[in-house]
XYZ file of C-alpha atoms in Angstrom:
213
model
C 25.482 -74.114 249.241
C 25.007 -73.930 245.459
C 24.823 -70.256 245.050
C 25.019 -66.826 246.732
C 26.249 -66.434 250.281
C 24.892 -67.298 253.724
C 25.750 -64.905 256.365
C 24.820 -64.017 260.059
C 26.094 -62.684 263.358
C 24.798 -65.345 265.914
C 25.608 -69.066 266.146
C 24.976 -72.057 263.766
C 25.494 -75.670 264.790
C 26.327 -78.185 262.011
C 26.149 -81.908 262.619
C 27.414 -82.852 259.290
C 29.253 -81.502 256.342
C 29.670 -77.789 255.286
C 29.608 -78.093 251.157
C 30.270 -75.282 249.029
C 29.336 -75.984 245.266
C 30.975 -72.671 244.052
C 33.526 -72.113 246.630
C 34.990 -68.548 247.347
C 33.805 -68.321 251.108
C 29.971 -68.641 250.192
C 29.434 -69.447 253.980
C 29.927 -66.324 256.174
C 28.193 -66.926 259.300
C 29.927 -65.231 262.199
C 29.986 -68.420 264.708
C 29.752 -72.005 263.756
C 29.918 -75.201 265.942
C 30.613 -78.590 264.174
C 29.642 -81.296 266.463
C 31.006 -84.289 264.488
C 33.801 -84.795 261.912
C 32.688 -82.900 259.047
C 34.026 -82.533 255.516
C 34.937 -78.932 254.931
C 35.984 -76.438 252.248
C 39.505 -75.346 251.837
C 38.674 -72.228 253.413
C 35.936 -71.288 256.061
C 35.154 -67.703 257.006
C 33.802 -68.165 260.633
C 34.593 -68.458 264.044
C 34.895 -72.341 264.256
C 34.135 -74.581 267.165
C 34.863 -78.093 267.089
C 33.003 -79.907 269.733
C 33.348 -83.512 268.386
C 36.328 -85.588 267.240
C 37.342 -83.736 263.981
C 40.313 -85.227 261.807
C 41.681 -82.977 258.980
C 41.810 -84.558 255.575
C 42.937 -81.634 253.667
C 44.694 -78.482 254.370
C 42.554 -75.833 256.139
C 42.303 -72.011 256.277
C 40.194 -70.416 258.661
C 39.263 -66.745 258.395
C 38.484 -66.440 262.068
C 39.094 -68.250 265.271
C 39.196 -71.980 266.050
C 38.376 -73.678 269.366
C 38.220 -77.176 270.561
C 35.714 -77.492 273.193
C 33.982 -79.973 275.067
C 34.029 -83.798 276.672
C 35.341 -85.836 273.832
C 36.430 -82.899 271.508
C 39.632 -83.245 269.627
C 41.261 -81.966 266.303
C 43.750 -84.239 264.778
C 45.801 -82.411 262.145
C 47.205 -85.797 260.488
C 49.660 -84.516 258.081
C 47.696 -81.344 257.070
C 48.004 -77.635 257.728
C 45.634 -75.535 259.508
C 45.944 -71.883 259.186
C 44.068 -69.105 261.336
C 43.853 -65.392 260.837
C 42.394 -65.446 264.430
C 42.845 -67.067 267.789
C 43.311 -70.792 268.697
C 42.209 -72.480 271.666
C 41.455 -75.775 273.515
C 38.827 -75.707 276.130
C 37.163 -77.732 278.731
C 38.322 -81.154 277.757
C 39.155 -80.358 274.283
C 42.484 -81.408 272.915
C 44.831 -80.804 269.817
C 46.394 -83.969 268.177
C 49.688 -83.655 265.942
C 51.605 -86.947 265.521
C 53.000 -86.565 261.943
C 55.926 -84.434 260.856
C 53.859 -82.585 258.058
C 51.223 -81.382 260.678
C 51.297 -77.499 260.868
C 49.174 -75.135 262.892
C 49.551 -71.471 262.013
C 48.057 -68.857 264.359
C 47.990 -65.173 263.477
C 46.271 -64.401 266.689
C 46.553 -65.991 270.376
C 47.349 -69.571 271.231
C 45.737 -70.890 274.512
C 45.638 -74.278 276.106
C 43.044 -74.722 278.712
C 41.729 -77.882 277.587
C 42.465 -81.613 278.356
C 45.736 -83.470 278.641
C 47.906 -83.555 275.444
C 50.212 -86.225 276.848
C 51.327 -88.482 274.030
C 49.137 -86.278 271.526
C 51.722 -83.671 270.576
C 54.556 -85.900 269.272
C 55.555 -84.218 265.832
C 54.665 -81.198 263.608
C 55.338 -77.633 264.216
C 53.089 -74.835 265.558
C 53.884 -71.398 264.300
C 52.393 -68.717 266.834
C 52.322 -65.069 265.914
C 50.563 -63.883 269.080
C 50.767 -64.483 272.925
C 50.947 -68.239 273.979
C 49.265 -69.096 277.347
C 48.272 -72.288 279.190
C 45.558 -71.326 281.764
C 44.639 -73.110 285.080
C 43.927 -75.849 285.907
C 45.206 -78.627 283.494
C 48.794 -79.114 284.155
C 49.460 -81.162 280.987
C 47.419 -79.050 278.379
C 50.461 -78.276 276.500
C 52.902 -81.417 276.766
C 54.620 -82.173 273.933
C 57.286 -84.672 273.327
C 59.174 -86.565 270.580
C 59.722 -84.211 267.583
C 57.293 -81.457 268.239
C 58.491 -77.992 267.637
C 56.965 -74.499 268.763
C 58.144 -71.326 266.724
C 57.263 -68.116 268.017
C 57.281 -65.923 264.886
C 55.197 -62.900 265.492
C 56.133 -59.370 263.916
C 54.953 -57.704 267.054
C 56.180 -58.469 270.651
C 54.772 -61.622 271.972
C 54.265 -62.836 275.464
C 54.305 -66.534 276.876
C 52.633 -67.472 280.150
C 52.550 -71.102 281.246
C 50.623 -72.289 284.263
C 52.242 -74.799 286.305
C 55.349 -75.152 283.968
C 57.807 -78.281 284.442
C 59.409 -81.358 282.882
C 56.331 -83.319 283.144
C 53.670 -80.611 283.192
C 53.122 -77.720 280.755
C 56.087 -77.135 278.789
C 57.696 -76.890 275.081
C 59.787 -79.755 273.534
C 61.703 -77.647 270.719
C 61.129 -74.081 271.257
C 62.072 -71.899 268.451
C 62.225 -67.777 268.932
C 62.096 -65.975 265.582
C 60.704 -62.458 266.481
C 62.989 -59.428 266.218
C 60.333 -57.504 268.122
C 60.965 -59.537 271.174
C 59.375 -62.229 273.513
C 58.687 -61.980 277.154
C 58.231 -64.855 279.425
C 55.648 -63.685 282.107
C 55.790 -67.006 283.852
C 58.613 -69.726 284.401
C 59.078 -71.667 281.022
C 60.098 -75.441 280.469
C 61.770 -76.519 277.395
C 62.651 -80.158 277.519
C 64.827 -80.283 274.464
C 66.172 -77.558 272.308
C 65.823 -73.777 272.745
C 66.888 -72.085 269.414
C 67.091 -68.387 269.230
C 67.250 -67.040 265.628
C 66.231 -63.383 266.382
C 68.086 -60.229 266.064
C 66.244 -58.148 268.406
C 65.818 -59.165 272.091
C 64.672 -61.896 274.559
C 63.439 -61.235 277.940
C 62.623 -63.654 280.666
C 60.113 -61.298 282.734
C 59.508 -63.495 285.664
C 59.929 -67.200 287.009
C 62.460 -69.816 285.881
C 63.312 -70.835 282.383
C 64.699 -74.456 282.244
C 66.142 -76.399 278.983
């Protein structure tokens, strides 16, 4: 894009790079699927789906949702930050990869893991989730962090956590930090394999199931 803006309310599929010569969110198409490992501007105004193997090479802000969806789909943050104003999800066989200490995923909306197994893929970095956190049927290791991985619940409104098939070797947290004075409700059993840190001044509720640390 060399000048002006491009908009639209449907779906655009891009097999290569998204290049904004001027910058400032020239690209404003509602929904975009990237099928490869595209070079992207620092900020993208669209609901984004990665259906290929995407590796971040710089910090990225998405003004919308991000989904990692499809056979062979992956999103590797390396040591960078991905900040979303919308929702994050893994779907089908899609996976998130975080293996460096400076890797950060910040999600203002909901965070859903319903993709492939992340065993050995979430070993470092931190996820900041401000909305509900969910793992869905039927992948039992869609959220399977280990090593030094940290998950922070830091919303300003009340949050919920619901894990399908929680357990020490199934869906779980490694280090879980709760930093939400509006409260967090666990609507399922929750497994924390390492540290559970409560920094809240409000309340914390286990609504159903068993919480294990």
